[in-house]
Structures are given as C-alpha cells and as structure tokens.
C-alpha cells in the first residue's frame, strides 16, 4: 500500500509572504517553506503550469492562484475583471470561475509571457495600484474606467459604479464592505483623472445614474429600468421608520406613496432565515398601509418586465403619484 504523502506546511505566498494553506502555490513559495522537490512530485500535487502547483482533490481558490502568479511576477498588477473579483466589484456579466486572468506588466517588461489563461496588459508608471491579501491590483476607479472601455451601455457601467459607492447602515456592516468600495469623492476624482482614456466617456455617463445604497447588481438594474420606464425615481435602501418604532431597510422605496419594491435574489428562496425575515418585514410594512412588490431575476426578462412596470405604475397612480 503506497504511503500517504506527508502533510504540506503552510507556504509564504503573495507580496506579504504570509503563511497560507494554499490550494495553488508557486515553486518559489514551496522552496521558501522548505518543501523538497521530492515532496512536490508526490501524488497529492499536480502541475498548474510552469512554476505552479495545485493540490489535488481541493477546489483551486482564485486568490491562491493569483498569489501564486504574483510570486512569479512581483512587479505586475492584476487588472480588469480579475481586479474587480479581488476588490469585490460587481460585473455586468457573471465571471466564470475558471475565466482568464488579467495581468498588467510594467512597460519595461516583455509582453511575451506564454501561460495558458493569462491576458496581458501594459502597466504604465502612472497607474495607481493597491495591495489586498498579498495581491497587487489596479486601483478600483481605474479598473472601473478600464472595464467601461469594453461595455456597450450606461446600465452596465452603472452596475460597476454602484458597487464602488455602496453604503452600509451600521458600523458592523460597513466593516464588511469589500476593499473596492471607495465612495463618491474618489470615484469622481478618479474618473476625471482618466481624461482621454478609452471608457472614460461611458464612466462619466454612468456617474449621472449611479446611486449609493444598492445591495446587488440586479437591484441596480431594477432601479434603472423602473426609471427608464418613466416611473419616479425611488430611494435606494433607505431606513423606513414605522409607527411602531421599528426601522426597516427596504430595497427601493417611494416613501410619499408608501410603495416598496423588493428584489429577491436566490438566497430569498433558499435561506430559511432570509425567508422568515422577508415575511416579517413585509407583514410590518403592510400593517401600516404599505404596498410591497417583489421582483425576481426572471421578471427582468422582456416578456415579463412590461407587466411588472404596469403593476407598479397602477399602484402608484392609485396612491396619487404623478405617473
């Protein structure tokens, strides 16, 4: 019976060289940890490309993969969709788990890095970068403009933009916001600094329709489409104080007419606690005369969206809104 390989020690990966139980790591990190060549050849490891190793039977984590690549290219920075994933920014389209990695290398370096799944870009000296979890990424607002260059419409850019200016109602939740959330001042200044760059026009247009407070990309899309349909613009996740003294956060609100729209993502149908909370919040609102309309992802499809808009418009009209 073959011997089981000895346990791997934590390896120092990323720019911070922090010891991590990594699912993907570089030969360089393994050497720093004292892992022998023979141990790298053991049956529980496999090659993940030149100078990289992957632990078999464990799902490869994106941040581990990026830290391993960072070990090999310490002067480079991850950009575009890869930077957005690290920074916690929303993308208009879901990024495949095994999608390409975007790496920006200094202009002094050769662009000939032959590695499968790697998309190369130029990292000019003026490009602002930040380090998160041992990974160097292009600045969030710079990334916003870079991504806008590949988009076709303002709505897609606004999805990314809303994730840059997210807010949270409590100090605890603010501490949980991802590192890409930078606020309005930095977004405006960063977009202004990219004058002449590809994507900056669309980024500027997105600034006009971006709003703080959104909790998801689909919530942003719902708000934008309601306004485009000619409805009054709703408040985004405001605090609604009831006569009972209870304060609730509601996705989209027309406070004057006591009408609310709640966007229900997948967790609203699978998480028992979320289901209970949703039901209790809706009961509390309806008890004080609020009308609540729930929207799902399938409701945003062309065939169903017109019916959703008609329903909301009728409710607002009956309550005196100028629609």
PDB file of C-alpha atoms in Angstrom:
ATOM      1  CA  UNK A   1       0.000   0.000   0.000  1.00  0.00           C
ATOM      2  CA  UNK A   2       1.566   3.318  -1.051  1.00  0.00           C
ATOM      3  CA  UNK A   3       2.491   5.703   1.715  1.00  0.00           C
ATOM      4  CA  UNK A   4       0.409   8.793   2.096  1.00  0.00           C
ATOM      5  CA  UNK A   5       2.395  11.972   1.406  1.00  0.00           C
ATOM      6  CA  UNK A   6       3.423  13.920   4.473  1.00  0.00           C
ATOM      7  CA  UNK A   7       1.268  16.987   5.183  1.00  0.00           C
ATOM      8  CA  UNK A   8       2.343  20.113   3.356  1.00  0.00           C
ATOM      9  CA  UNK A   9       3.422  23.003   5.586  1.00  0.00           C
ATOM     10  CA  UNK A  10       1.839  26.432   5.124  1.00  0.00           C
ATOM     11  CA  UNK A  11       3.717  28.287   2.390  1.00  0.00           C
ATOM     12  CA  UNK A  12       4.585  32.032   2.252  1.00  0.00           C
ATOM     13  CA  UNK A  13       2.584  33.316  -0.723  1.00  0.00           C
ATOM     14  CA  UNK A  14       1.807  36.748  -2.125  1.00  0.00           C
ATOM     15  CA  UNK A  15       3.558  40.040  -1.659  1.00  0.00           C
ATOM     16  CA  UNK A  16       3.069  39.874   2.100  1.00  0.00           C
ATOM     17  CA  UNK A  17       4.642  36.373   2.218  1.00  0.00           C
ATOM     18  CA  UNK A  18       2.049  35.359   4.751  1.00  0.00           C
ATOM     19  CA  UNK A  19       1.956  31.654   5.591  1.00  0.00           C
ATOM     20  CA  UNK A  20      -1.135  30.142   3.986  1.00  0.00           C
ATOM     21  CA  UNK A  21      -2.647  26.694   3.488  1.00  0.00           C
ATOM     22  CA  UNK A  22      -2.871  27.377  -0.237  1.00  0.00           C
ATOM     23  CA  UNK A  23      -4.712  25.324  -2.849  1.00  0.00           C
ATOM     24  CA  UNK A  24      -2.355  26.719  -5.513  1.00  0.00           C
ATOM     25  CA  UNK A  25       1.197  27.851  -4.844  1.00  0.00           C
ATOM     26  CA  UNK A  26       4.439  28.608  -6.640  1.00  0.00           C
ATOM     27  CA  UNK A  27       7.642  26.605  -6.620  1.00  0.00           C
ATOM     28  CA  UNK A  28       9.270  29.714  -5.157  1.00  0.00           C
ATOM     29  CA  UNK A  29       6.866  29.718  -2.177  1.00  0.00           C
ATOM     30  CA  UNK A  30       7.422  25.986  -1.690  1.00  0.00           C
ATOM     31  CA  UNK A  31      11.192  26.491  -1.572  1.00  0.00           C
ATOM     32  CA  UNK A  32      10.784  29.279   0.994  1.00  0.00           C
ATOM     33  CA  UNK A  33       8.812  26.835   3.148  1.00  0.00           C
ATOM     34  CA  UNK A  34      11.452  24.132   2.801  1.00  0.00           C
ATOM     35  CA  UNK A  35       9.348  21.820   0.614  1.00  0.00           C
ATOM     36  CA  UNK A  36      11.636  19.436  -1.269  1.00  0.00           C
ATOM     37  CA  UNK A  37      11.489  18.549  -4.964  1.00  0.00           C
ATOM     38  CA  UNK A  38      10.523  15.042  -3.987  1.00  0.00           C
ATOM     39  CA  UNK A  39       7.553  16.302  -1.976  1.00  0.00           C
ATOM     40  CA  UNK A  40       6.380  18.351  -4.971  1.00  0.00           C
ATOM     41  CA  UNK A  41       6.373  15.148  -7.021  1.00  0.00           C
ATOM     42  CA  UNK A  42       4.016  13.405  -4.573  1.00  0.00           C
ATOM     43  CA  UNK A  43       0.649  12.092  -5.720  1.00  0.00           C
ATOM     44  CA  UNK A  44      -1.423  14.744  -3.909  1.00  0.00           C
ATOM     45  CA  UNK A  45       0.007  17.554  -6.074  1.00  0.00           C
ATOM     46  CA  UNK A  46      -0.138  18.311  -9.777  1.00  0.00           C
ATOM     47  CA  UNK A  47       1.379  20.923 -12.039  1.00  0.00           C
ATOM     48  CA  UNK A  48      -0.742  24.039 -12.586  1.00  0.00           C
ATOM     49  CA  UNK A  49       1.612  25.440 -15.221  1.00  0.00           C
ATOM     50  CA  UNK A  50       5.237  26.405 -15.243  1.00  0.00           C
ATOM     51  CA  UNK A  51       6.394  27.132 -11.700  1.00  0.00           C
ATOM     52  CA  UNK A  52       2.927  26.489 -10.179  1.00  0.00           C
ATOM     53  CA  UNK A  53       1.414  23.618  -8.201  1.00  0.00           C
ATOM     54  CA  UNK A  54      -2.158  22.679  -7.353  1.00  0.00           C
ATOM     55  CA  UNK A  55      -3.387  20.458  -4.514  1.00  0.00           C
ATOM     56  CA  UNK A  56      -5.429  17.593  -5.912  1.00  0.00           C
ATOM     57  CA  UNK A  57      -8.910  16.940  -4.548  1.00  0.00           C
ATOM     58  CA  UNK A  58      -9.299  20.529  -3.321  1.00  0.00           C
ATOM     59  CA  UNK A  59     -11.043  23.224  -5.371  1.00  0.00           C
ATOM     60  CA  UNK A  60      -8.468  25.780  -6.520  1.00  0.00           C
ATOM     61  CA  UNK A  61      -9.247  29.157  -4.920  1.00  0.00           C
ATOM     62  CA  UNK A  62      -8.921  32.274  -7.072  1.00  0.00           C
ATOM     63  CA  UNK A  63      -6.936  34.274  -4.518  1.00  0.00           C
ATOM     64  CA  UNK A  64      -4.499  31.375  -4.068  1.00  0.00           C
ATOM     65  CA  UNK A  65      -3.975  31.219  -7.827  1.00  0.00           C
ATOM     66  CA  UNK A  66      -3.386  34.964  -8.027  1.00  0.00           C
ATOM     67  CA  UNK A  67      -0.932  34.980  -5.112  1.00  0.00           C
ATOM     68  CA  UNK A  68       0.993  32.168  -6.800  1.00  0.00           C
ATOM     69  CA  UNK A  69       1.177  34.168 -10.035  1.00  0.00           C
ATOM     70  CA  UNK A  70       2.155  37.247  -8.013  1.00  0.00           C
ATOM     71  CA  UNK A  71       5.122  35.288  -6.628  1.00  0.00           C
ATOM     72  CA  UNK A  72       6.295  34.800 -10.208  1.00  0.00           C
ATOM     73  CA  UNK A  73       5.571  38.408 -11.256  1.00  0.00           C
ATOM     74  CA  UNK A  74       6.061  40.569  -8.150  1.00  0.00           C
ATOM     75  CA  UNK A  75       6.201  43.846 -10.133  1.00  0.00           C
ATOM     76  CA  UNK A  76       2.939  43.180 -12.008  1.00  0.00           C
ATOM     77  CA  UNK A  77      -0.651  44.012 -11.021  1.00  0.00           C
ATOM     78  CA  UNK A  78      -3.932  42.273 -11.750  1.00  0.00           C
ATOM     79  CA  UNK A  79      -6.422  44.336 -13.735  1.00  0.00           C
ATOM     80  CA  UNK A  80      -9.839  44.419 -15.418  1.00  0.00           C
ATOM     81  CA  UNK A  81     -12.218  41.568 -14.411  1.00  0.00           C
ATOM     82  CA  UNK A  82      -9.545  39.968 -12.218  1.00  0.00           C
ATOM     83  CA  UNK A  83      -9.049  43.177 -10.221  1.00  0.00           C
ATOM     84  CA  UNK A  84     -12.828  43.513  -9.901  1.00  0.00           C
ATOM     85  CA  UNK A  85     -13.067  39.996  -8.435  1.00  0.00           C
ATOM     86  CA  UNK A  86     -10.351  40.728  -5.846  1.00  0.00           C
ATOM     87  CA  UNK A  87     -11.869  44.103  -4.942  1.00  0.00           C
ATOM     88  CA  UNK A  88     -15.436  42.821  -4.678  1.00  0.00           C
ATOM     89  CA  UNK A  89     -16.837  44.915  -7.534  1.00  0.00           C
ATOM     90  CA  UNK A  90     -19.928  43.800  -9.400  1.00  0.00           C
ATOM     91  CA  UNK A  91     -19.644  42.858 -13.062  1.00  0.00           C
ATOM     92  CA  UNK A  92     -22.452  43.199 -15.611  1.00  0.00           C
ATOM     93  CA  UNK A  93     -21.957  39.543 -16.563  1.00  0.00           C
ATOM     94  CA  UNK A  94     -21.046  36.673 -14.253  1.00  0.00           C
ATOM     95  CA  UNK A  95     -17.333  35.870 -14.397  1.00  0.00           C
ATOM     96  CA  UNK A  96     -16.611  32.144 -14.979  1.00  0.00           C
ATOM     97  CA  UNK A  97     -14.727  30.603 -12.070  1.00  0.00           C
ATOM     98  CA  UNK A  98     -12.051  29.399 -14.481  1.00  0.00           C
ATOM     99  CA  UNK A  99     -12.078  32.567 -16.597  1.00  0.00           C
ATOM    100  CA  UNK A 100      -8.899  34.236 -17.859  1.00  0.00           C
ATOM    101  CA  UNK A 101      -6.646  36.163 -15.510  1.00  0.00           C
ATOM    102  CA  UNK A 102      -5.841  39.746 -16.495  1.00  0.00           C
ATOM    103  CA  UNK A 103      -2.287  40.729 -15.601  1.00  0.00           C
ATOM    104  CA  UNK A 104      -0.755  44.168 -16.224  1.00  0.00           C
ATOM    105  CA  UNK A 105       3.035  44.100 -16.502  1.00  0.00           C
ATOM    106  CA  UNK A 106       5.336  47.136 -16.299  1.00  0.00           C
ATOM    107  CA  UNK A 107       6.089  48.816 -19.618  1.00  0.00           C
ATOM    108  CA  UNK A 108       9.765  47.916 -19.196  1.00  0.00           C
ATOM    109  CA  UNK A 109       8.903  44.205 -19.244  1.00  0.00           C
ATOM    110  CA  UNK A 110       8.409  41.942 -22.250  1.00  0.00           C
ATOM    111  CA  UNK A 111       4.771  41.205 -23.087  1.00  0.00           C
ATOM    112  CA  UNK A 112       5.703  37.651 -24.098  1.00  0.00           C
ATOM    113  CA  UNK A 113       4.543  35.622 -21.124  1.00  0.00           C
ATOM    114  CA  UNK A 114       3.412  32.303 -22.519  1.00  0.00           C
ATOM    115  CA  UNK A 115       0.946  30.943 -19.985  1.00  0.00           C
ATOM    116  CA  UNK A 116      -2.487  29.490 -20.634  1.00  0.00           C
ATOM    117  CA  UNK A 117      -5.398  31.545 -19.355  1.00  0.00           C
ATOM    118  CA  UNK A 118      -3.408  34.770 -18.959  1.00  0.00           C
ATOM    119  CA  UNK A 119      -4.408  38.028 -20.679  1.00  0.00           C
ATOM    120  CA  UNK A 120      -1.626  40.638 -20.612  1.00  0.00           C
ATOM    121  CA  UNK A 121      -1.939  44.419 -20.392  1.00  0.00           C
ATOM    122  CA  UNK A 122       0.512  47.287 -20.020  1.00  0.00           C
ATOM    123  CA  UNK A 123       1.065  48.705 -16.530  1.00  0.00           C
ATOM    124  CA  UNK A 124       2.183  52.270 -17.120  1.00  0.00           C
ATOM    125  CA  UNK A 125       4.086  54.066 -14.319  1.00  0.00           C
ATOM    126  CA  UNK A 126       1.136  56.371 -13.580  1.00  0.00           C
ATOM    127  CA  UNK A 127      -1.295  53.517 -12.965  1.00  0.00           C
ATOM    128  CA  UNK A 128      -2.378  53.576  -9.294  1.00  0.00           C
ATOM    129  CA  UNK A 129      -2.374  50.190  -7.589  1.00  0.00           C
ATOM    130  CA  UNK A 130      -3.267  48.790  -4.191  1.00  0.00           C
ATOM    131  CA  UNK A 131      -2.332  45.581  -2.377  1.00  0.00           C
ATOM    132  CA  UNK A 132      -5.050  43.380  -0.881  1.00  0.00           C
ATOM    133  CA  UNK A 133      -4.411  39.996   0.758  1.00  0.00           C
ATOM    134  CA  UNK A 134      -0.925  39.904  -0.749  1.00  0.00           C
ATOM    135  CA  UNK A 135      -2.180  40.640  -4.267  1.00  0.00           C
ATOM    136  CA  UNK A 136      -1.407  43.853  -6.179  1.00  0.00           C
ATOM    137  CA  UNK A 137      -4.391  45.097  -8.157  1.00  0.00           C
ATOM    138  CA  UNK A 138      -5.106  48.179 -10.226  1.00  0.00           C
ATOM    139  CA  UNK A 139      -6.966  50.904  -8.280  1.00  0.00           C
ATOM    140  CA  UNK A 140     -10.785  50.375  -8.133  1.00  0.00           C
ATOM    141  CA  UNK A 141     -11.735  53.549 -10.032  1.00  0.00           C
ATOM    142  CA  UNK A 142      -9.024  53.000 -12.659  1.00  0.00           C
ATOM    143  CA  UNK A 143     -10.422  49.475 -13.053  1.00  0.00           C
ATOM    144  CA  UNK A 144     -13.928  50.942 -13.439  1.00  0.00           C
ATOM    145  CA  UNK A 145     -12.792  53.011 -16.432  1.00  0.00           C
ATOM    146  CA  UNK A 146     -10.803  50.104 -17.902  1.00  0.00           C
ATOM    147  CA  UNK A 147     -13.873  47.876 -17.734  1.00  0.00           C
ATOM    148  CA  UNK A 148     -16.125  50.589 -19.172  1.00  0.00           C
ATOM    149  CA  UNK A 149     -13.989  50.529 -22.324  1.00  0.00           C
ATOM    150  CA  UNK A 150     -15.361  47.068 -23.090  1.00  0.00           C
ATOM    151  CA  UNK A 151     -19.024  47.810 -22.314  1.00  0.00           C
ATOM    152  CA  UNK A 152     -21.773  48.821 -24.711  1.00  0.00           C
ATOM    153  CA  UNK A 153     -24.169  50.705 -22.446  1.00  0.00           C
ATOM    154  CA  UNK A 154     -24.505  53.026 -19.475  1.00  0.00           C
ATOM    155  CA  UNK A 155     -26.531  50.497 -17.452  1.00  0.00           C
ATOM    156  CA  UNK A 156     -23.654  48.010 -17.433  1.00  0.00           C
ATOM    157  CA  UNK A 157     -21.228  50.734 -16.349  1.00  0.00           C
ATOM    158  CA  UNK A 158     -23.641  51.857 -13.619  1.00  0.00           C
ATOM    159  CA  UNK A 159     -23.696  48.320 -12.201  1.00  0.00           C
ATOM    160  CA  UNK A 160     -19.937  48.527 -11.634  1.00  0.00           C
ATOM    161  CA  UNK A 161     -20.230  52.128 -10.452  1.00  0.00           C
ATOM    162  CA  UNK A 162     -22.904  51.364  -7.858  1.00  0.00           C
ATOM    163  CA  UNK A 163     -20.619  48.753  -6.333  1.00  0.00           C
ATOM    164  CA  UNK A 164     -17.931  51.429  -5.894  1.00  0.00           C
ATOM    165  CA  UNK A 165     -20.238  53.669  -3.857  1.00  0.00           C
ATOM    166  CA  UNK A 166     -22.054  51.063  -1.783  1.00  0.00           C
ATOM    167  CA  UNK A 167     -23.023  52.036   1.745  1.00  0.00           C
ATOM    168  CA  UNK A 168     -23.985  50.065   4.839  1.00  0.00           C
ATOM    169  CA  UNK A 169     -26.442  51.072   7.599  1.00  0.00           C
ATOM    170  CA  UNK A 170     -24.333  50.043  10.581  1.00  0.00           C
ATOM    171  CA  UNK A 171     -20.681  50.203  11.592  1.00  0.00           C
ATOM    172  CA  UNK A 172     -20.515  46.402  11.660  1.00  0.00           C
ATOM    173  CA  UNK A 173     -21.788  46.101   8.104  1.00  0.00           C
ATOM    174  CA  UNK A 174     -19.518  48.931   6.947  1.00  0.00           C
ATOM    175  CA  UNK A 175     -16.571  46.899   8.213  1.00  0.00           C
ATOM    176  CA  UNK A 176     -17.721  44.056   5.952  1.00  0.00           C
ATOM    177  CA  UNK A 177     -17.727  46.144   2.770  1.00  0.00           C
ATOM    178  CA  UNK A 178     -15.197  44.899   0.187  1.00  0.00           C
ATOM    179  CA  UNK A 179     -11.983  46.847  -0.475  1.00  0.00           C
ATOM    180  CA  UNK A 180     -13.271  48.201  -3.797  1.00  0.00           C
ATOM    181  CA  UNK A 181     -15.861  50.431  -2.121  1.00  0.00           C
ATOM    182  CA  UNK A 182     -14.278  53.895  -2.205  1.00  0.00           C
ATOM    183  CA  UNK A 183     -17.079  56.476  -2.170  1.00  0.00           C
ATOM    184  CA  UNK A 184     -18.170  59.320  -4.394  1.00  0.00           C
ATOM    185  CA  UNK A 185     -15.239  61.708  -3.982  1.00  0.00           C
ATOM    186  CA  UNK A 186     -12.677  59.143  -5.074  1.00  0.00           C
ATOM    187  CA  UNK A 187     -14.824  57.936  -7.959  1.00  0.00           C
ATOM    188  CA  UNK A 188     -15.354  61.450  -9.341  1.00  0.00           C
ATOM    189  CA  UNK A 189     -11.684  62.360  -8.928  1.00  0.00           C
ATOM    190  CA  UNK A 190     -10.515  59.075 -10.433  1.00  0.00           C
ATOM    191  CA  UNK A 191     -12.748  59.363 -13.483  1.00  0.00           C
ATOM    192  CA  UNK A 192     -11.667  62.987 -14.014  1.00  0.00           C
ATOM    193  CA  UNK A 193      -8.021  61.889 -13.886  1.00  0.00           C
ATOM    194  CA  UNK A 194      -8.578  59.445 -16.778  1.00  0.00           C
ATOM    195  CA  UNK A 195      -9.429  62.176 -19.294  1.00  0.00           C
ATOM    196  CA  UNK A 196      -8.851  60.814 -22.793  1.00  0.00           C
ATOM    197  CA  UNK A 197      -8.743  57.173 -21.747  1.00  0.00           C
ATOM    198  CA  UNK A 198     -10.863  54.577 -23.505  1.00  0.00           C
ATOM    199  CA  UNK A 199     -14.017  54.033 -21.454  1.00  0.00           C
ATOM    200  CA  UNK A 200     -13.955  57.389 -19.684  1.00  0.00           C
ATOM    201  CA  UNK A 201     -16.971  58.753 -21.595  1.00  0.00           C
ATOM    202  CA  UNK A 202     -19.127  55.833 -20.549  1.00  0.00           C
ATOM    203  CA  UNK A 203     -17.811  56.102 -16.993  1.00  0.00           C
ATOM    204  CA  UNK A 204     -18.777  59.798 -16.912  1.00  0.00           C
ATOM    205  CA  UNK A 205     -22.252  58.973 -18.201  1.00  0.00           C
ATOM    206  CA  UNK A 206     -22.610  56.285 -15.533  1.00  0.00           C
ATOM    207  CA  UNK A 207     -21.832  58.840 -12.813  1.00  0.00           C
ATOM    208  CA  UNK A 208     -25.118  60.564 -13.659  1.00  0.00           C
ATOM    209  CA  UNK A 209     -27.228  57.483 -12.921  1.00  0.00           C
ATOM    210  CA  UNK A 210     -25.194  55.813 -10.171  1.00  0.00           C
ATOM    211  CA  UNK A 211     -26.695  55.807  -6.672  1.00  0.00           C
ATOM    212  CA  UNK A 212     -25.379  54.787  -3.263  1.00  0.00           C
ATOM    213  CA  UNK A 213     -27.083  52.077  -1.262  1.00  0.00           C
ATOM    214  CA  UNK A 214     -27.641  49.293  -3.767  1.00  0.00           C
ATOM    215  CA  UNK A 215     -27.107  45.765  -2.446  1.00  0.00           C
ATOM    216  CA  UNK A 216     -26.643  43.930  -5.733  1.00  0.00           C
ATOM    217  CA  UNK A 217     -26.146  44.315  -9.466  1.00  0.00           C
ATOM    218  CA  UNK A 218     -29.696  43.155 -10.142  1.00  0.00           C
ATOM    219  CA  UNK A 219     -31.085  45.683  -7.685  1.00  0.00           C
ATOM    220  CA  UNK A 220     -29.264  48.391  -9.644  1.00  0.00           C
ATOM    221  CA  UNK A 221     -30.686  47.077 -12.917  1.00  0.00           C
ATOM    222  CA  UNK A 222     -34.193  47.045 -11.434  1.00  0.00           C
ATOM    223  CA  UNK A 223     -33.894  50.685 -10.344  1.00  0.00           C
ATOM    224  CA  UNK A 224     -32.535  51.816 -13.700  1.00  0.00           C
ATOM    225  CA  UNK A 225     -35.244  50.043 -15.667  1.00  0.00           C
ATOM    226  CA  UNK A 226     -38.010  51.448 -13.477  1.00  0.00           C
ATOM    227  CA  UNK A 227     -36.770  54.988 -14.131  1.00  0.00           C
ATOM    228  CA  UNK A 228     -36.331  54.276 -17.854  1.00  0.00           C
ATOM    229  CA  UNK A 229     -39.957  53.124 -17.916  1.00  0.00           C
ATOM    230  CA  UNK A 230     -40.985  56.620 -16.819  1.00  0.00           C
ATOM    231  CA  UNK A 231     -41.662  55.941 -13.139  1.00  0.00           C
ATOM    232  CA  UNK A 232     -40.464  58.379 -10.460  1.00  0.00           C
ATOM    233  CA  UNK A 233     -37.005  57.539  -9.175  1.00  0.00           C
ATOM    234  CA  UNK A 234     -37.192  55.520  -5.951  1.00  0.00           C
ATOM    235  CA  UNK A 235     -34.968  55.892  -2.908  1.00  0.00           C
ATOM    236  CA  UNK A 236     -32.354  53.141  -2.643  1.00  0.00           C
ATOM    237  CA  UNK A 237     -32.306  51.125   0.600  1.00  0.00           C
ATOM    238  CA  UNK A 238     -33.495  53.943   2.847  1.00  0.00           C
ATOM    239  CA  UNK A 239     -34.349  53.495   6.506  1.00  0.00           C
ATOM    240  CA  UNK A 240     -38.144  53.312   6.799  1.00  0.00           C
ATOM    241  CA  UNK A 241     -39.350  54.089  10.334  1.00  0.00           C
ATOM    242  CA  UNK A 242     -42.759  52.647  11.188  1.00  0.00           C
ATOM    243  CA  UNK A 243     -45.275  53.958  13.709  1.00  0.00           C
ATOM    244  CA  UNK A 244     -44.326  51.031  15.955  1.00  0.00           C
ATOM    245  CA  UNK A 245     -40.818  52.488  16.237  1.00  0.00           C
ATOM    246  CA  UNK A 246     -39.398  49.698  14.091  1.00  0.00           C
ATOM    247  CA  UNK A 247     -36.845  50.761  11.445  1.00  0.00           C
ATOM    248  CA  UNK A 248     -36.622  48.683   8.275  1.00  0.00           C
ATOM    249  CA  UNK A 249     -34.304  48.763   5.264  1.00  0.00           C
ATOM    250  CA  UNK A 250     -36.218  48.321   2.032  1.00  0.00           C
ATOM    251  CA  UNK A 251     -34.625  47.950  -1.413  1.00  0.00           C
ATOM    252  CA  UNK A 252     -36.490  50.583  -3.451  1.00  0.00           C
ATOM    253  CA  UNK A 253     -38.972  52.987  -1.927  1.00  0.00           C
ATOM    254  CA  UNK A 254     -41.459  55.679  -2.931  1.00  0.00           C
ATOM    255  CA  UNK A 255     -41.951  56.952   0.605  1.00  0.00           C
ATOM    256  CA  UNK A 256     -44.616  59.568  -0.136  1.00  0.00           C
ATOM    257  CA  UNK A 257     -46.981  56.940  -1.536  1.00  0.00           C
ATOM    258  CA  UNK A 258     -45.904  54.049   0.737  1.00  0.00           C
ATOM    259  CA  UNK A 259     -44.867  51.789  -2.133  1.00  0.00           C
ATOM    260  CA  UNK A 260     -41.832  49.499  -1.980  1.00  0.00           C
ATOM    261  CA  UNK A 261     -40.077  47.155  -4.403  1.00  0.00           C
ATOM    262  CA  UNK A 262     -38.002  44.296  -3.031  1.00  0.00           C
ATOM    263  CA  UNK A 263     -35.596  42.492  -5.349  1.00  0.00           C
ATOM    264  CA  UNK A 264     -35.366  38.820  -4.366  1.00  0.00           C
ATOM    265  CA  UNK A 265     -32.148  37.049  -5.297  1.00  0.00           C
ATOM    266  CA  UNK A 266     -31.646  33.262  -4.945  1.00  0.00           C
ATOM    267  CA  UNK A 267     -30.989  33.427  -1.183  1.00  0.00           C
ATOM    268  CA  UNK A 268     -34.509  34.776  -0.663  1.00  0.00           C
ATOM    269  CA  UNK A 269     -35.850  31.326  -1.677  1.00  0.00           C
ATOM    270  CA  UNK A 270     -33.200  29.037  -0.176  1.00  0.00           C
ATOM    271  CA  UNK A 271     -32.135  30.578   3.148  1.00  0.00           C
ATOM    272  CA  UNK A 272     -34.730  29.833   5.869  1.00  0.00           C
ATOM    273  CA  UNK A 273     -33.667  32.823   7.967  1.00  0.00           C
ATOM    274  CA  UNK A 274     -33.884  35.159   4.963  1.00  0.00           C
ATOM    275  CA  UNK A 275     -37.333  33.803   4.112  1.00  0.00           C
ATOM    276  CA  UNK A 276     -38.550  34.426   7.686  1.00  0.00           C
ATOM    277  CA  UNK A 277     -37.058  37.930   7.755  1.00  0.00           C
ATOM    278  CA  UNK A 278     -38.643  38.825   4.408  1.00  0.00           C
ATOM    279  CA  UNK A 279     -42.071  37.651   5.547  1.00  0.00           C
ATOM    280  CA  UNK A 280     -41.848  39.539   8.858  1.00  0.00           C
ATOM    281  CA  UNK A 281     -40.686  42.751   7.164  1.00  0.00           C
ATOM    282  CA  UNK A 282     -43.485  42.590   4.602  1.00  0.00           C
ATOM    283  CA  UNK A 283     -46.125  41.999   7.314  1.00  0.00           C
ATOM    284  CA  UNK A 284     -44.852  45.015   9.240  1.00  0.00           C
ATOM    285  CA  UNK A 285     -44.973  47.249   6.170  1.00  0.00           C
ATOM    286  CA  UNK A 286     -48.421  46.118   5.050  1.00  0.00           C
ATOM    287  CA  UNK A 287     -49.802  46.599   8.582  1.00  0.00           C
ATOM    288  CA  UNK A 288     -49.036  50.317   8.200  1.00  0.00           C
ATOM    289  CA  UNK A 289     -50.515  50.690   4.741  1.00  0.00           C
ATOM    290  CA  UNK A 290     -47.508  49.951   2.541  1.00  0.00           C
ATOM    291  CA  UNK A 291     -47.786  48.106  -0.761  1.00  0.00           C
ATOM    292  CA  UNK A 292     -44.863  45.743  -1.471  1.00  0.00           C
ATOM    293  CA  UNK A 293     -43.984  44.406  -4.929  1.00  0.00           C
ATOM    294  CA  UNK A 294     -41.434  41.590  -5.135  1.00  0.00           C
ATOM    295  CA  UNK A 295     -39.245  41.282  -8.243  1.00  0.00           C
ATOM    296  CA  UNK A 296     -37.201  38.243  -9.269  1.00  0.00           C
ATOM    297  CA  UNK A 297     -34.497  37.822 -11.891  1.00  0.00           C
ATOM    298  CA  UNK A 298     -36.947  36.267 -14.355  1.00  0.00           C
ATOM    299  CA  UNK A 299     -39.172  39.350 -14.037  1.00  0.00           C
ATOM    300  CA  UNK A 300     -36.434  41.412 -15.719  1.00  0.00           C
ATOM    301  CA  UNK A 301     -36.874  39.401 -18.938  1.00  0.00           C
ATOM    302  CA  UNK A 302     -38.538  41.301 -21.760  1.00  0.00           C
ATOM    303  CA  UNK A 303     -41.758  39.296 -21.750  1.00  0.00           C
ATOM    304  CA  UNK A 304     -42.461  39.838 -18.056  1.00  0.00           C
ATOM    305  CA  UNK A 305     -40.976  43.256 -17.376  1.00  0.00           C
ATOM    306  CA  UNK A 306     -43.815  45.213 -19.002  1.00  0.00           C
ATOM    307  CA  UNK A 307     -46.288  43.530 -16.644  1.00  0.00           C
ATOM    308  CA  UNK A 308     -44.154  44.406 -13.598  1.00  0.00           C
ATOM    309  CA  UNK A 309     -43.965  48.053 -14.679  1.00  0.00           C
ATOM    310  CA  UNK A 310     -47.715  48.173 -15.335  1.00  0.00           C
ATOM    311  CA  UNK A 311     -48.397  46.742 -11.865  1.00  0.00           C
ATOM    312  CA  UNK A 312     -46.160  49.250 -10.095  1.00  0.00           C
ATOM    313  CA  UNK A 313     -47.471  52.167 -12.164  1.00  0.00           C
ATOM    314  CA  UNK A 314     -51.065  51.280 -11.291  1.00  0.00           C
ATOM    315  CA  UNK A 315     -50.273  51.050  -7.583  1.00  0.00           C
ATOM    316  CA  UNK A 316     -48.514  54.433  -7.657  1.00  0.00           C
ATOM    317  CA  UNK A 317     -51.323  56.028  -9.690  1.00  0.00           C
ATOM    318  CA  UNK A 318     -53.979  54.792  -7.271  1.00  0.00           C
ATOM    319  CA  UNK A 319     -51.986  56.344  -4.434  1.00  0.00           C
ATOM    320  CA  UNK A 320     -51.746  59.726  -6.103  1.00  0.00           C
ATOM    321  CA  UNK A 321     -48.315  59.588  -7.715  1.00  0.00           C
ATOM    322  CA  UNK A 322     -47.852  61.645 -10.924  1.00  0.00           C
ATOM    323  CA  UNK A 323     -47.392  58.702 -13.283  1.00  0.00           C
TER     324      UNK A 323
END
